[in-house]
C-alpha cells in the first residue's frame, strides 16, 4: 500500500480576512532620492552654488588663430595656361601666321625678323603645353614655322610658284627652324625631368 506523507505546517494556519497593519519599528531617516536632492521645499530646483574663484589675475582663453587667406593673384603676374597637344599646335600656328603677315606688312617680308619672333613663340608653346602632352611641342613647332611662312613666300604665278617660294624660305631659314625646335625640346626635357622627380619624391615620402 502507498503511504502519503503529510507535511506539517511551518508557518501556521493561514488567516483570511483584512490584513492588519503592524507598526514598523523606528529606523534611520531615509536619504532623499538623487533626482529630488536638488529641489527645495516647494519642489523648485535649487542651483548648486559655484565654488569661489581664487583671488588673483584671471587668465583669458587664448584666441583661436585662423589661417590667413590665400593671397590674391597680382595684376602683373604672367598667365600660365595649360594647352593640350592640339591646342598648342593651333596656338603656335595661328600666332606664327599672324606674325608672318605682320612682318610682310611692316618689315617688307623680312625673314630674319620672322625667325627672331619664332624663338619666343616656341618657348611659350613648350611652357604652356600640359604635362600629358609634353612631347607634342617639338612636333608642332616646325609645322607652325611653315604655316607662318605662307604670307612671306614669294610667288606671283600661282600655287606652284608660291610652293617653290615656301621651300626656298624653309631652306634659307633652316637655322631659325632648328633653333626654335631645339629651344622647345630643351624646355620639354626639363619639365619632364622635374615631373619624374616630383613623382619619385611623392612615392618615397613616408605616410604621416
Short mmCIF file of N, CA, C and O in Angstrom, two decimals, residues 97 100-101 104 109 146-170:
data_model
loop_
_atom_site.label_atom_id
_atom_site.label_comp_id
_atom_site.label_asym_id
_atom_site.label_seq_id
_atom_site.Cartn_x
_atom_site.Cartn_y
_atom_site.Cartn_z
N UNK A 97 51.32 82.58 -88.06
CA UNK A 97 50.71 83.13 -89.28
C UNK A 97 50.47 84.63 -89.13
O UNK A 97 50.70 85.40 -90.07
N UNK A 100 53.78 86.34 -89.38
CA UNK A 100 54.24 86.38 -90.77
C UNK A 100 53.54 87.47 -91.56
O UNK A 100 54.17 88.20 -92.35
N UNK A 101 52.23 87.62 -91.34
CA UNK A 101 51.51 88.69 -92.02
C UNK A 101 51.98 90.06 -91.54
O UNK A 101 52.09 91.02 -92.33
N UNK A 104 55.30 90.80 -93.14
CA UNK A 104 55.13 91.11 -94.55
C UNK A 104 54.61 92.53 -94.74
O UNK A 104 54.96 93.19 -95.74
N UNK A 109 58.52 91.81 -95.75
CA UNK A 109 58.73 90.36 -95.87
C UNK A 109 60.13 89.97 -95.42
O UNK A 109 60.84 89.21 -96.08
N UNK A 146 56.33 76.61 -90.78
CA UNK A 146 55.99 76.55 -92.21
C UNK A 146 54.68 77.29 -92.50
O UNK A 146 54.55 77.94 -93.55
N UNK A 147 53.71 77.21 -91.58
CA UNK A 147 52.44 77.91 -91.79
C UNK A 147 52.66 79.43 -91.78
O UNK A 147 52.06 80.16 -92.58
N UNK A 148 53.53 79.90 -90.91
CA UNK A 148 53.77 81.33 -90.85
C UNK A 148 54.52 81.88 -92.05
O UNK A 148 54.50 83.11 -92.29
N UNK A 149 55.18 81.02 -92.80
CA UNK A 149 55.91 81.48 -93.98
C UNK A 149 55.01 81.72 -95.20
O UNK A 149 55.48 82.26 -96.21
N UNK A 150 53.76 81.29 -95.11
CA UNK A 150 52.87 81.46 -96.28
C UNK A 150 52.69 82.92 -96.67
O UNK A 150 52.74 83.25 -97.87
N UNK A 151 52.48 83.87 -95.76
CA UNK A 151 52.38 85.27 -96.21
C UNK A 151 53.70 85.85 -96.70
O UNK A 151 53.70 86.88 -97.39
N UNK A 152 54.83 85.20 -96.33
CA UNK A 152 56.14 85.75 -96.70
C UNK A 152 56.72 85.11 -97.96
O UNK A 152 57.71 85.63 -98.49
N UNK A 153 56.17 83.99 -98.39
CA UNK A 153 56.75 83.28 -99.54
C UNK A 153 56.53 84.09 -100.82
O UNK A 153 55.45 84.65 -101.05
N UNK A 154 57.59 84.14 -101.65
CA UNK A 154 57.50 84.84 -102.92
C UNK A 154 56.81 83.93 -103.93
O UNK A 154 57.23 82.79 -104.17
N UNK A 155 55.77 84.43 -104.52
CA UNK A 155 55.06 83.66 -105.55
C UNK A 155 54.02 84.53 -106.21
O UNK A 155 53.07 85.00 -105.57
N UNK A 156 54.19 84.75 -107.51
CA UNK A 156 53.25 85.60 -108.24
C UNK A 156 52.54 84.85 -109.34
O UNK A 156 51.56 85.35 -109.89
N UNK A 157 53.03 83.65 -109.67
CA UNK A 157 52.45 82.92 -110.80
C UNK A 157 51.39 81.93 -110.41
O UNK A 157 50.87 81.24 -111.29
N UNK A 158 51.05 81.79 -109.15
CA UNK A 158 50.03 80.83 -108.76
C UNK A 158 50.50 79.97 -107.60
O UNK A 158 51.46 80.29 -106.87
N UNK A 159 49.85 78.82 -107.47
CA UNK A 159 50.13 77.93 -106.34
C UNK A 159 51.51 77.31 -106.46
O UNK A 159 52.24 77.17 -105.47
N UNK A 160 51.91 76.92 -107.68
CA UNK A 160 53.22 76.29 -107.85
C UNK A 160 54.36 77.22 -107.46
O UNK A 160 55.29 76.82 -106.76
N UNK A 161 54.27 78.45 -107.91
CA UNK A 161 55.34 79.39 -107.59
C UNK A 161 55.36 79.73 -106.09
O UNK A 161 56.42 79.91 -105.50
N UNK A 162 54.18 79.76 -105.46
CA UNK A 162 54.15 80.02 -104.02
C UNK A 162 54.77 78.86 -103.24
O UNK A 162 55.46 79.07 -102.23
N UNK A 163 54.50 77.63 -103.67
CA UNK A 163 55.11 76.46 -103.02
C UNK A 163 56.62 76.48 -103.18
O UNK A 163 57.37 76.13 -102.25
N UNK A 164 57.09 76.89 -104.35
CA UNK A 164 58.53 76.98 -104.56
C UNK A 164 59.13 78.05 -103.66
O UNK A 164 60.22 77.88 -103.09
N UNK A 165 58.44 79.18 -103.52
CA UNK A 165 58.93 80.22 -102.62
C UNK A 165 58.94 79.75 -101.17
O UNK A 165 59.84 80.10 -100.38
N UNK A 166 57.95 78.91 -100.79
CA UNK A 166 57.91 78.37 -99.43
C UNK A 166 59.09 77.42 -99.19
O UNK A 166 59.72 77.48 -98.12
N UNK A 167 59.38 76.58 -100.15
CA UNK A 167 60.52 75.66 -99.99
C UNK A 167 61.83 76.43 -99.91
O UNK A 167 62.73 76.06 -99.13
N UNK A 168 61.94 77.49 -100.71
CA UNK A 168 63.16 78.29 -100.66
C UNK A 168 63.32 78.98 -99.30
O UNK A 168 64.42 79.03 -98.74
N UNK A 169 62.21 79.49 -98.77
CA UNK A 169 62.28 80.14 -97.46
C UNK A 169 62.64 79.13 -96.37
O UNK A 169 63.42 79.45 -95.44
N UNK A 170 62.11 77.93 -96.44
CA UNK A 170 62.45 76.91 -95.44
C UNK A 170 63.92 76.52 -95.53
O UNK A 170 64.58 76.28 -94.51
#
